[in-house]
JSON list of C-alpha atoms in Angstrom, two decimals:
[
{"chain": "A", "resi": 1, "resn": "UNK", "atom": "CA", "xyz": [0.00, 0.00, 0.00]},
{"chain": "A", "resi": 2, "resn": "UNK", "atom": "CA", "xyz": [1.90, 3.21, -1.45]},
{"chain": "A", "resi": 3, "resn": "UNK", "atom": "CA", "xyz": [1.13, 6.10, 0.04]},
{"chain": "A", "resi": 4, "resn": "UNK", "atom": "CA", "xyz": [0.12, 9.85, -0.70]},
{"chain": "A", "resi": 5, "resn": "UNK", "atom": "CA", "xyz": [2.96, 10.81, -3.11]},
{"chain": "A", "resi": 6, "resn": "UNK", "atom": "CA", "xyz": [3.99, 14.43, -4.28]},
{"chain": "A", "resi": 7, "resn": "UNK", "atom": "CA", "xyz": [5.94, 15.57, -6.94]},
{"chain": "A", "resi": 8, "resn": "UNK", "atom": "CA", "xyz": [8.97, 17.58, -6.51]},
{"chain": "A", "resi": 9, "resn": "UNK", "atom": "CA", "xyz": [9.89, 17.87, -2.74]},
{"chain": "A", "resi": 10, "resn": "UNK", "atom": "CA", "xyz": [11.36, 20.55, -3.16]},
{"chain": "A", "resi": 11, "resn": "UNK", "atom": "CA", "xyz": [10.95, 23.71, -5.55]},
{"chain": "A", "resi": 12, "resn": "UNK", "atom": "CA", "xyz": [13.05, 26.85, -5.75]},
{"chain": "A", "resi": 13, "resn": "UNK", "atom": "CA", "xyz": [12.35, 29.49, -8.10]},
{"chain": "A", "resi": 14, "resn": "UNK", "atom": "CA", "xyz": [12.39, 33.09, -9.24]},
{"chain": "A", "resi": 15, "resn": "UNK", "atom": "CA", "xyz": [9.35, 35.23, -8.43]},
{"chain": "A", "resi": 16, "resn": "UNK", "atom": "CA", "xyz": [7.12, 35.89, -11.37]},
{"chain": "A", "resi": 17, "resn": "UNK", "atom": "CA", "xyz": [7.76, 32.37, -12.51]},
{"chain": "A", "resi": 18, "resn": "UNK", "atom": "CA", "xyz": [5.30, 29.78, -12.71]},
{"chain": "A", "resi": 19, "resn": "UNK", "atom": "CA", "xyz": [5.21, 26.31, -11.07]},
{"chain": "A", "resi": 20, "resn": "UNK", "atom": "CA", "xyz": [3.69, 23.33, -10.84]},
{"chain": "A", "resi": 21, "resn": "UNK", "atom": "CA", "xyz": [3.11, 20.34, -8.51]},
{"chain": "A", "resi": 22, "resn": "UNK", "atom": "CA", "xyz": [1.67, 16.66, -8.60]},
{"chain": "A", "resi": 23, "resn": "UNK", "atom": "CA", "xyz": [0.01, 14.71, -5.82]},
{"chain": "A", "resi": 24, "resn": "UNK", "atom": "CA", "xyz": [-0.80, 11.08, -6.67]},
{"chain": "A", "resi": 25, "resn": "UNK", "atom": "CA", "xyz": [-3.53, 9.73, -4.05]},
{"chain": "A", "resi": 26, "resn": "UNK", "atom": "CA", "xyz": [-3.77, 6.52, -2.39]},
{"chain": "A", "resi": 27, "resn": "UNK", "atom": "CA", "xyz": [-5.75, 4.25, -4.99]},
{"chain": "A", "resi": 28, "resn": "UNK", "atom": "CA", "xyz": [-9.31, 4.19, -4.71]},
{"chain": "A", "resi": 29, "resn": "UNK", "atom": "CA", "xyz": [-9.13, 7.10, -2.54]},
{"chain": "A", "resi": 30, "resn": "UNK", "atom": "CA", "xyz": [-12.01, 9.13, -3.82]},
{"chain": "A", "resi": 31, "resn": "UNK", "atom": "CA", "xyz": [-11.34, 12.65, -2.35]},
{"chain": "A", "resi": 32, "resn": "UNK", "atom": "CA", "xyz": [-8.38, 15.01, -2.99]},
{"chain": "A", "resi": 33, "resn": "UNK", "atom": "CA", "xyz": [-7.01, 17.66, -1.07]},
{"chain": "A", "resi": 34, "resn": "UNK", "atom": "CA", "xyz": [-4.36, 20.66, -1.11]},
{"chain": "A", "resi": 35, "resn": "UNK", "atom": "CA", "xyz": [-3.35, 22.49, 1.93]},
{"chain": "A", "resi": 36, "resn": "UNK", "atom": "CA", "xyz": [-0.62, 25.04, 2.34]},
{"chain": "A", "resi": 37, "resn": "UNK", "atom": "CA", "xyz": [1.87, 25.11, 5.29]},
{"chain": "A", "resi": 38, "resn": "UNK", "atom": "CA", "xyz": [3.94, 27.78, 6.87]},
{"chain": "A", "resi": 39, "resn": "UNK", "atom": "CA", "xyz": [6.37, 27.50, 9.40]},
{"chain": "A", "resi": 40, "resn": "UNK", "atom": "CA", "xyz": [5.31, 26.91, 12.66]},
{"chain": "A", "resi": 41, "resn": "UNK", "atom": "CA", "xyz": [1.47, 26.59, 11.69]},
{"chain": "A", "resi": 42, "resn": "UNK", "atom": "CA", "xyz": [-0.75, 24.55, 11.06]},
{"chain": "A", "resi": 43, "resn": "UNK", "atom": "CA", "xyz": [-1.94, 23.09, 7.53]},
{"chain": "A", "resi": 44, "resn": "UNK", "atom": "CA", "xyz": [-4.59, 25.46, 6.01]},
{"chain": "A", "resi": 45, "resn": "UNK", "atom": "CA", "xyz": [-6.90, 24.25, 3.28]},
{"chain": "A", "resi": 46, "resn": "UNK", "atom": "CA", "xyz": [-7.05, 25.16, -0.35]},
{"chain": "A", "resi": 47, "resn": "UNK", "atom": "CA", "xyz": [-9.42, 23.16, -1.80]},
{"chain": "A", "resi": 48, "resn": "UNK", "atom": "CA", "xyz": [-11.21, 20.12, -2.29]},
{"chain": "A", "resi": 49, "resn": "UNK", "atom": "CA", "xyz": [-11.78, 16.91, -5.36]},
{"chain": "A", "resi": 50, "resn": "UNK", "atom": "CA", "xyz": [-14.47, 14.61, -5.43]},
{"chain": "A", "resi": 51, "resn": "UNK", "atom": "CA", "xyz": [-13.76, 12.08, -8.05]},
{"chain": "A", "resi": 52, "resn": "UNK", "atom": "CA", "xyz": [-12.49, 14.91, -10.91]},
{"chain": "A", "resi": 53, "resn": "UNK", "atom": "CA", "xyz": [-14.92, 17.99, -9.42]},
{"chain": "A", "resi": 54, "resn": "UNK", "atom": "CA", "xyz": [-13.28, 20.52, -7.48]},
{"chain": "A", "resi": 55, "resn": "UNK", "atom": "CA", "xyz": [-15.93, 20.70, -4.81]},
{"chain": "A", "resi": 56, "resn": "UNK", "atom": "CA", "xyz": [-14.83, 23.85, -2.32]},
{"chain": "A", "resi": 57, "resn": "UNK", "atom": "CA", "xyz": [-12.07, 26.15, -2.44]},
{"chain": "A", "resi": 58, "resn": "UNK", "atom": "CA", "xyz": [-11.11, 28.39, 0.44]},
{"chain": "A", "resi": 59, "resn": "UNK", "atom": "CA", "xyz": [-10.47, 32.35, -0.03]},
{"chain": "A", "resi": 60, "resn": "UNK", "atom": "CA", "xyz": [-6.32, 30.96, 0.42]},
{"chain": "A", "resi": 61, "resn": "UNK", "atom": "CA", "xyz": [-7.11, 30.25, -3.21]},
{"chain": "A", "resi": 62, "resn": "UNK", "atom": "CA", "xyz": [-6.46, 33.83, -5.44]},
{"chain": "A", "resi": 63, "resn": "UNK", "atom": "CA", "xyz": [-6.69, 33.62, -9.04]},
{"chain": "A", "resi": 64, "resn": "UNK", "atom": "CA", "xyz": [-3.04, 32.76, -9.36]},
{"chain": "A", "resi": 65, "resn": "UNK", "atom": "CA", "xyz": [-3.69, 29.20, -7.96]},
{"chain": "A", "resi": 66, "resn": "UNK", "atom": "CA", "xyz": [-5.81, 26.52, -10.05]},
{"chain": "A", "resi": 67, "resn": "UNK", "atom": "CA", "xyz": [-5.97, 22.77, -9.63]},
{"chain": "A", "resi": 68, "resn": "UNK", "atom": "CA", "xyz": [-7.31, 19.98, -11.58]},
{"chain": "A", "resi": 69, "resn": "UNK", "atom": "CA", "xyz": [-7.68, 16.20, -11.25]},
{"chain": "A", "resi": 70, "resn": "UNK", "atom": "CA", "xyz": [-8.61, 15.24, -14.79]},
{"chain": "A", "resi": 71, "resn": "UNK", "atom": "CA", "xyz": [-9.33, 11.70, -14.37]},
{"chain": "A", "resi": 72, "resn": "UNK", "atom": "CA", "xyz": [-10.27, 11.68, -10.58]},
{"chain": "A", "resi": 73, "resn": "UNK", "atom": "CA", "xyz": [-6.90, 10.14, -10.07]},
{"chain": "A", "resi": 74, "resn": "UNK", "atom": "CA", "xyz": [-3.67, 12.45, -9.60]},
{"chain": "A", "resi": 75, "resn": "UNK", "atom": "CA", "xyz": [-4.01, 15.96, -9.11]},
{"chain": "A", "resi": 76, "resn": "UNK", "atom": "CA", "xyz": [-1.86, 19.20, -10.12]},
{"chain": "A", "resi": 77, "resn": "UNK", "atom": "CA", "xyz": [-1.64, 22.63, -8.33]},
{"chain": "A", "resi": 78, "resn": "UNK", "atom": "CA", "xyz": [-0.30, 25.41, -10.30]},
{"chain": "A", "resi": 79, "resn": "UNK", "atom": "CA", "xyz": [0.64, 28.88, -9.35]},
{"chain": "A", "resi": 80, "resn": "UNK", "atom": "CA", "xyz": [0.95, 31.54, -11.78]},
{"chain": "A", "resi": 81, "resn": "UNK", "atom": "CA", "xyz": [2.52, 34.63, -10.92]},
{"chain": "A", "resi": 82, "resn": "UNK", "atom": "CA", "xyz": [4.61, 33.36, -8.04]},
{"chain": "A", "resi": 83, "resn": "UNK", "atom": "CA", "xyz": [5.18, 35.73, -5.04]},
{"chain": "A", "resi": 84, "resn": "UNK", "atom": "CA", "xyz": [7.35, 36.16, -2.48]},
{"chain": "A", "resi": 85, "resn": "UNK", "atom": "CA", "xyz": [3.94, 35.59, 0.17]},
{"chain": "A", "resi": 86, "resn": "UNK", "atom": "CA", "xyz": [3.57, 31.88, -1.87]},
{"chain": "A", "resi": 87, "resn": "UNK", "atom": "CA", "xyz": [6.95, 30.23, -0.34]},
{"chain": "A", "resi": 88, "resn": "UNK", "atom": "CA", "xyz": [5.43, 27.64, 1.84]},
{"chain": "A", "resi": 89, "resn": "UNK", "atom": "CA", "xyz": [4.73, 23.72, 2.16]},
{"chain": "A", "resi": 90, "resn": "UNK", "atom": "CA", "xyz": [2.28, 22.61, -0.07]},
{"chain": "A", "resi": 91, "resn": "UNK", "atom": "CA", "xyz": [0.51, 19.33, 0.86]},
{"chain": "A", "resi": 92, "resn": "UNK", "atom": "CA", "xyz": [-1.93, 17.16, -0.23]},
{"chain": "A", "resi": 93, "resn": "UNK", "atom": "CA", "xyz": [-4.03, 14.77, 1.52]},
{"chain": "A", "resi": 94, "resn": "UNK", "atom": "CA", "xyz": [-6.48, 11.70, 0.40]},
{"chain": "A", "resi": 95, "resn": "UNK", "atom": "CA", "xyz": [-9.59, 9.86, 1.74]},
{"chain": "A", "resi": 96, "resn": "UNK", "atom": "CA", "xyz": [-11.91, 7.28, 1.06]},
{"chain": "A", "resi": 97, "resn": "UNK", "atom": "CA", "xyz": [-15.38, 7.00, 1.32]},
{"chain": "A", "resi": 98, "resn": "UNK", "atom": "CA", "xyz": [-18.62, 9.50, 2.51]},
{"chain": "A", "resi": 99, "resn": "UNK", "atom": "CA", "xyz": [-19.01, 12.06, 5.62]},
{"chain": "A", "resi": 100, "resn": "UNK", "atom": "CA", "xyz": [-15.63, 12.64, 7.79]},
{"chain": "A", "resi": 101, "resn": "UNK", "atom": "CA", "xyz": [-12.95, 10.35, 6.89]},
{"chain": "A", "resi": 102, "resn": "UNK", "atom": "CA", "xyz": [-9.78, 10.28, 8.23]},
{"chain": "A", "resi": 103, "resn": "UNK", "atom": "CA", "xyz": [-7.03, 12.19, 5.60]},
{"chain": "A", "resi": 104, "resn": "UNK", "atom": "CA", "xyz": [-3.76, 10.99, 4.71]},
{"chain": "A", "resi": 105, "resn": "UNK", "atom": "CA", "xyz": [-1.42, 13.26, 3.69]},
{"chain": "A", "resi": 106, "resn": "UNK", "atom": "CA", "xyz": [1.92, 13.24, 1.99]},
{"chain": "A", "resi": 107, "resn": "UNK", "atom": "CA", "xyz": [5.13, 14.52, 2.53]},
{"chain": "A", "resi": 108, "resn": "UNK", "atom": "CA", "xyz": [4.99, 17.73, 0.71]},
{"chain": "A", "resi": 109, "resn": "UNK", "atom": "CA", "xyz": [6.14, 20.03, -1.95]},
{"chain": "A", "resi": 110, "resn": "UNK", "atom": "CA", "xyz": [8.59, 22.88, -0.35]},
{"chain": "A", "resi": 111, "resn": "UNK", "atom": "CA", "xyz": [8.06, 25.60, -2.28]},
{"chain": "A", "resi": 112, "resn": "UNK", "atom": "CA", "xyz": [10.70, 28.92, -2.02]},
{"chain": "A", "resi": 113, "resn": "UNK", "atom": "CA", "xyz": [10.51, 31.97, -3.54]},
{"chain": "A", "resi": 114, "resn": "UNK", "atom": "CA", "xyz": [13.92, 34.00, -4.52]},
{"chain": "B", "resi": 1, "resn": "UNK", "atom": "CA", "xyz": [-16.06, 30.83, 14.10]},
{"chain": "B", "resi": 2, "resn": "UNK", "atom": "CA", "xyz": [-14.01, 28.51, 11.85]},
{"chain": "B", "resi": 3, "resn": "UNK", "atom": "CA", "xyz": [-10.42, 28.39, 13.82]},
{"chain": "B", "resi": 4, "resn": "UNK", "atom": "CA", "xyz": [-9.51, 25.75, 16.34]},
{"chain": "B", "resi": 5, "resn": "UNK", "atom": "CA", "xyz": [-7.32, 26.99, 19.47]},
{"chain": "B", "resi": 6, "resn": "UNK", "atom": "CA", "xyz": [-4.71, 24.82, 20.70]},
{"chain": "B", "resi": 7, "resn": "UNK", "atom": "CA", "xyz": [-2.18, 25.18, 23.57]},
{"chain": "B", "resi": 8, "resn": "UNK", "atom": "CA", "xyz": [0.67, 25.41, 24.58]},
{"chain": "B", "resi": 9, "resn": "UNK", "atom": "CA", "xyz": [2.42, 25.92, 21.78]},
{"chain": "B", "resi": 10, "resn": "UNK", "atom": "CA", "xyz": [5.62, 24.43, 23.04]},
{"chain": "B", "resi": 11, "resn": "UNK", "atom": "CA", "xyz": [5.81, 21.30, 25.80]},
{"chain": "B", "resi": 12, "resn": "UNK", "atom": "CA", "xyz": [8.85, 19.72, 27.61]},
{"chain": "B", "resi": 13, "resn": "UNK", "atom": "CA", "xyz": [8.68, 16.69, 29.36]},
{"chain": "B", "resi": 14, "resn": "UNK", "atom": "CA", "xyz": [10.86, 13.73, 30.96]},
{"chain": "B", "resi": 15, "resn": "UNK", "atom": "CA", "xyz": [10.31, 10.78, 29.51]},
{"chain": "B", "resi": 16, "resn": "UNK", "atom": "CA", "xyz": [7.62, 8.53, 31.35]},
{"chain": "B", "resi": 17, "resn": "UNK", "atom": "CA", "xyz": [5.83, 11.36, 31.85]},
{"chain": "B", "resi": 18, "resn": "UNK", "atom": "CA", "xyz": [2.70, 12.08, 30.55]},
{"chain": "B", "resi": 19, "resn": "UNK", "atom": "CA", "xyz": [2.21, 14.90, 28.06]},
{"chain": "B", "resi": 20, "resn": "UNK", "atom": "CA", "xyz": [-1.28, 16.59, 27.50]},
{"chain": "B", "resi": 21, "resn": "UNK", "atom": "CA", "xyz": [-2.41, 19.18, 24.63]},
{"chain": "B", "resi": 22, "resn": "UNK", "atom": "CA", "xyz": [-5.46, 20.66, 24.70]},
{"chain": "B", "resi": 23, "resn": "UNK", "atom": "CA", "xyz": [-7.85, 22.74, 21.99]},
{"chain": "B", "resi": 24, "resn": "UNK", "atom": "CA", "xyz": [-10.71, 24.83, 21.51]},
{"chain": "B", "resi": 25, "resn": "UNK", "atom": "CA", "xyz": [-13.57, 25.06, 18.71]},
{"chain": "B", "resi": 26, "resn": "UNK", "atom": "CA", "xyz": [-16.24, 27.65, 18.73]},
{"chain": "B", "resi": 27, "resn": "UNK", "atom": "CA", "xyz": [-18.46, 26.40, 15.37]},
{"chain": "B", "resi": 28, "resn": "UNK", "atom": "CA", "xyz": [-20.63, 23.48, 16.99]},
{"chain": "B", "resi": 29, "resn": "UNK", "atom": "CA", "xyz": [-21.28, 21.96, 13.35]},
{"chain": "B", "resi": 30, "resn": "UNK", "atom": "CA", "xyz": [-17.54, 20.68, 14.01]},
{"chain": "B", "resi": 31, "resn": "UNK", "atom": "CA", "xyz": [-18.11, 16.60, 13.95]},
{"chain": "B", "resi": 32, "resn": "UNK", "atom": "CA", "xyz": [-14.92, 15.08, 13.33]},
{"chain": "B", "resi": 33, "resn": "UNK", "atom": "CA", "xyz": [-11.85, 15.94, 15.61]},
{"chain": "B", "resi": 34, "resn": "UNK", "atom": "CA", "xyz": [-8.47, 13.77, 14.80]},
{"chain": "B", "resi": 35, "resn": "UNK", "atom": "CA", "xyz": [-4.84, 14.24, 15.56]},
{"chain": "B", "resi": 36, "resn": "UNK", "atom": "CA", "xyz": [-1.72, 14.69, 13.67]},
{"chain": "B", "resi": 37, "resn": "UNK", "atom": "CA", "xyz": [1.53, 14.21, 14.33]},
{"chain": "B", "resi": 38, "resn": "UNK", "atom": "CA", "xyz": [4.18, 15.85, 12.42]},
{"chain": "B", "resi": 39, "resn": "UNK", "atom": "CA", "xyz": [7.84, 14.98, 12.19]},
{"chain": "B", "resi": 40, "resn": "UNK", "atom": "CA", "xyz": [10.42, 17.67, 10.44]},
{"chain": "B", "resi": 41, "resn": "UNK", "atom": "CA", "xyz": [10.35, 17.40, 6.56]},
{"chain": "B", "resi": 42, "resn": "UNK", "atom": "CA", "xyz": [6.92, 15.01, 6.84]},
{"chain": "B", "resi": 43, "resn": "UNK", "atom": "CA", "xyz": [3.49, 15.67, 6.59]},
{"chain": "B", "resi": 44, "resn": "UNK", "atom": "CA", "xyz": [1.14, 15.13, 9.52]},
{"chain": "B", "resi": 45, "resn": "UNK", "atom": "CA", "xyz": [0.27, 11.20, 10.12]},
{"chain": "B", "resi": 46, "resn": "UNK", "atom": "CA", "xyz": [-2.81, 10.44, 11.64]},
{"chain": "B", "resi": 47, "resn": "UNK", "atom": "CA", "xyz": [-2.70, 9.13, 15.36]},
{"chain": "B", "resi": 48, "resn": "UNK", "atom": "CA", "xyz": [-6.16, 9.05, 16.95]},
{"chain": "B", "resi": 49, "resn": "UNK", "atom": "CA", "xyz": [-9.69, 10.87, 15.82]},
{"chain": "B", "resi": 50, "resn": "UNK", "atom": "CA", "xyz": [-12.66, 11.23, 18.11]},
{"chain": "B", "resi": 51, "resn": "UNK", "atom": "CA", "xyz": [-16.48, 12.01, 16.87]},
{"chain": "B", "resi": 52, "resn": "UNK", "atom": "CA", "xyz": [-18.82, 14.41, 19.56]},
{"chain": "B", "resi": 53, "resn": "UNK", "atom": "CA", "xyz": [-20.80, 11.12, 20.35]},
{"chain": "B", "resi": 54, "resn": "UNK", "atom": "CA", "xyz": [-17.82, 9.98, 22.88]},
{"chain": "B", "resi": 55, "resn": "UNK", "atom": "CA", "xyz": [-16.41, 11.46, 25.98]},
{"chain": "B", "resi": 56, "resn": "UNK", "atom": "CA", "xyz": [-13.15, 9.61, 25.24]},
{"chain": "B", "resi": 57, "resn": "UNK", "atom": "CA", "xyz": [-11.00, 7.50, 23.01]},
{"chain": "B", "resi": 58, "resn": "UNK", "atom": "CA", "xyz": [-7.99, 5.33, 23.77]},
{"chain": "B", "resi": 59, "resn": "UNK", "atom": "CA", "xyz": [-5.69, 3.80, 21.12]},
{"chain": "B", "resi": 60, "resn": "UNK", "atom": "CA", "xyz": [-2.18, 2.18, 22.89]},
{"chain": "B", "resi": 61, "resn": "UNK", "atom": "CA", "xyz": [-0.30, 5.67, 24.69]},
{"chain": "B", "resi": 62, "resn": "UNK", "atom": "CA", "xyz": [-2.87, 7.63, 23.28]},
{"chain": "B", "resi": 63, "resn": "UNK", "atom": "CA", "xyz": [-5.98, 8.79, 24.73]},
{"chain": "B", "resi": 64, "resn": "UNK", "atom": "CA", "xyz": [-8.79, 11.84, 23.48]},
{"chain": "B", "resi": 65, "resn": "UNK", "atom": "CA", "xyz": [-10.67, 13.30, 26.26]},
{"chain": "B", "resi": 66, "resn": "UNK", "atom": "CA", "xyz": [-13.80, 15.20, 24.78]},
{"chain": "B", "resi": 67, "resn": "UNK", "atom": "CA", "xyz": [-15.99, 17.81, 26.30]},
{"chain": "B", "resi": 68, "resn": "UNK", "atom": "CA", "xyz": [-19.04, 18.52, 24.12]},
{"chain": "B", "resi": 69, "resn": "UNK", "atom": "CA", "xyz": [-20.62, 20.99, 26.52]},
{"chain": "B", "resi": 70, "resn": "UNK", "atom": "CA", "xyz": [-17.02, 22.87, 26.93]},
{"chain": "B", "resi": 71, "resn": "UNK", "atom": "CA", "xyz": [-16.29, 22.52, 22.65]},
{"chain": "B", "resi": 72, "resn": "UNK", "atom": "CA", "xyz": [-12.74, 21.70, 24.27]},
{"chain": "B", "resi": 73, "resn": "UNK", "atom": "CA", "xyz": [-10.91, 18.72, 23.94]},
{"chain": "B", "resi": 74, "resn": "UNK", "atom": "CA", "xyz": [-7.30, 17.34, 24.92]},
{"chain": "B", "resi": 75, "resn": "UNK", "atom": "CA", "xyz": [-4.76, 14.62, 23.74]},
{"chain": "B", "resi": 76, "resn": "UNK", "atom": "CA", "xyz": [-2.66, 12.72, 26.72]},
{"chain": "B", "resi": 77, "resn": "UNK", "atom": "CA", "xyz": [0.24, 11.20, 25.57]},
{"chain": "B", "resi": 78, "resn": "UNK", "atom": "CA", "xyz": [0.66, 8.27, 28.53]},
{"chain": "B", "resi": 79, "resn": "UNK", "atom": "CA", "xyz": [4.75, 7.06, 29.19]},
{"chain": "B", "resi": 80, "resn": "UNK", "atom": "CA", "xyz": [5.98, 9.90, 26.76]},
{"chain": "B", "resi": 81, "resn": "UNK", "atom": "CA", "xyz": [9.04, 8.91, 24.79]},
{"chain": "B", "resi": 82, "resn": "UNK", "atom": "CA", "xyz": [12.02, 10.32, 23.21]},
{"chain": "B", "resi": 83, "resn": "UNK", "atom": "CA", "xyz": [11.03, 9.51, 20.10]},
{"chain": "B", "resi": 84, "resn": "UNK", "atom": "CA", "xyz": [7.34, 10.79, 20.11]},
{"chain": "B", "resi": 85, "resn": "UNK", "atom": "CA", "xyz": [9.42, 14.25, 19.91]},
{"chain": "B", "resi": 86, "resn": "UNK", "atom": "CA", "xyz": [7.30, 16.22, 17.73]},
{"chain": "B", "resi": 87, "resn": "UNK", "atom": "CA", "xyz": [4.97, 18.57, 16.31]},
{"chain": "B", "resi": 88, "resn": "UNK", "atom": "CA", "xyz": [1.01, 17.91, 17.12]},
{"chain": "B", "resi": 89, "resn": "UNK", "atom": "CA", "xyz": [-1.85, 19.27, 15.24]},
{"chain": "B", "resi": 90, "resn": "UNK", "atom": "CA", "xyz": [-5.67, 19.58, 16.73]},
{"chain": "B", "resi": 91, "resn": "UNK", "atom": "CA", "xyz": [-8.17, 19.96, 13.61]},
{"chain": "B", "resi": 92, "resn": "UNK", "atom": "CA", "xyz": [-11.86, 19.93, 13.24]},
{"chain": "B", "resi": 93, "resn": "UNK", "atom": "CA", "xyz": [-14.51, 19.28, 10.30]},
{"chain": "B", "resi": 94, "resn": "UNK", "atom": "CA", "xyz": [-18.04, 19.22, 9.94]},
{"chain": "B", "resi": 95, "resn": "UNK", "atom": "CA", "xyz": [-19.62, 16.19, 7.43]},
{"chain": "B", "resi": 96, "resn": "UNK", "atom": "CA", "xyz": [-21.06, 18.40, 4.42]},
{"chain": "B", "resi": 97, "resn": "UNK", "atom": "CA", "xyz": [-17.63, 20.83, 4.52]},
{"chain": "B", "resi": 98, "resn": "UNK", "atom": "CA", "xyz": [-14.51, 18.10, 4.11]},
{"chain": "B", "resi": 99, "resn": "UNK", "atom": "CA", "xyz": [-11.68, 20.41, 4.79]},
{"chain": "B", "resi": 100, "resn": "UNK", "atom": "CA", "xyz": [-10.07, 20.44, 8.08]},
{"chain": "B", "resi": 101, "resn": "UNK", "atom": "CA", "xyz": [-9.61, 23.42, 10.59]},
{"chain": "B", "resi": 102, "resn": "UNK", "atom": "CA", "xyz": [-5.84, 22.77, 12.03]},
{"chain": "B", "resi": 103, "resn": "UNK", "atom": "CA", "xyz": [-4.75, 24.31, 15.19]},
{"chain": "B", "resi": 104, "resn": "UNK", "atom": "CA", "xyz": [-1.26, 25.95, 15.30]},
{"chain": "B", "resi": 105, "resn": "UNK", "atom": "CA", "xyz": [0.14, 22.89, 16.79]},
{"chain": "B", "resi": 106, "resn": "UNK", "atom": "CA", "xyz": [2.20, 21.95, 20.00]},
{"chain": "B", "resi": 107, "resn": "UNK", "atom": "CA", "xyz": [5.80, 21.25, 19.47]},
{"chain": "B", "resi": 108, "resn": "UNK", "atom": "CA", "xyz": [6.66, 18.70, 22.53]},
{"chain": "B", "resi": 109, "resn": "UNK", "atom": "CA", "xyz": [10.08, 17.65, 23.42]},
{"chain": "B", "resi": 110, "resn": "UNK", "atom": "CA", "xyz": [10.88, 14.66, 25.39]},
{"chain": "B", "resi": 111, "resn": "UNK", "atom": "CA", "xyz": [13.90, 14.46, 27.42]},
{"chain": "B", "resi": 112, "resn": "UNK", "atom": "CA", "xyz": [15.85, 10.73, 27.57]}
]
């Protein structure tokens, strides 16, 4: 049983450049989700798959930031734009099933602005 | 109405000793409280969850202690460890809204 996998660790680059990340889910894990991390806090949610719909996305989200999971399987997160204010952790988490289910997240994307 | 309080936000203790974290919620459509632990460069891991139907929850060292009435509840960490040095995370959700609310998290240190 693999785990919640993201794609890079780690990410340096300039601001006003664009990046992207990947999560892959556990299998058969129905529902996605991207948080973003800053030191010495606590995750705070971006938004939310069901299958391939994007469900809920928090104000965190500007118009810089879009995700998609095409095929209700791995998901991207890109940020356009990049600022300085974006350097962070980005995670994502997966969960199975209906009503509250525990997440699982994985390890990560580090994400820092120059 | 959305945030979770959780204190304190750092915790030293001798090992054997029993470590305890507690947190707040004001929104009472909160139904789902688990807790993470978080190790540097990881993301959180799940340890224990508890649902507003149950005062309390016990899994191995790890016990949930749930006051419905107070919208407080704590994590004990029984015969703390050296190696159950790090960062915990409170959160909250509520069954039609799946995101989780995370506390600021304790960072707890336990001394060999």
């Amino acid at each position: 049983d693999t785990g919640v996998s993201q794609d890079p660790r780690h990410k340096i680059t300039k601001r006003g450049q664009n990046v992207t990340f990947r999560c892959d889910p556990i299998s058969e894990h129905n529902r996605l989700y991207w948080y973003r991390q800053t030191l010495g806090q606590g995750p705070e949610f971006l938004t939310y798959f069901q299958n391939e719909a994007q469900l809920e996305k928090s104000r965190l989200l500007s118009d810089r930031f879009s995700a998609e999971r095409p095929k209700g399987s791995f998901s991207t997160l890109e940020i356009q734009r990049t600022e300085q204010g974006d350097s962070a952790m980005y995670l994502c988490a997966s969960s199975f099933g209906q009503g509250n289910q525990p997440q699982h997240f994985g390890d990560g994307t580090r994400l820092s602005i120059l | 109405q959305q945030q979770v309080k959780q204190s304190p936000q750092s915790l030293i203790v001798q090992k054997g000793g029993i470590s305890i974290i507690n947190c707040a919620y004001e929104n009472t459509a909160f139904d789902y409280f688990p807790w993470y632990q978080q190790f540097p460069g990881k993301g959180p891991a799940l340890l224990i969850a508890i649902r507003p139907d149950v005062s309390e929850k016990k899994e191995g060292r790890f016990t949930i202690s749930f006051n419905k009435s107070a919208k407080q509840f704590s994590l004990h960490i029984m015969d703390s460890q050296p190696g159950d040095s790090a960062t915990y995370f409170c959160a909250a959700s509520r069954d039609y809204g799946q995101n989780f609310v995370f506390g600021p998290g304790t960072r707890l240190s336990v001394l060999p």
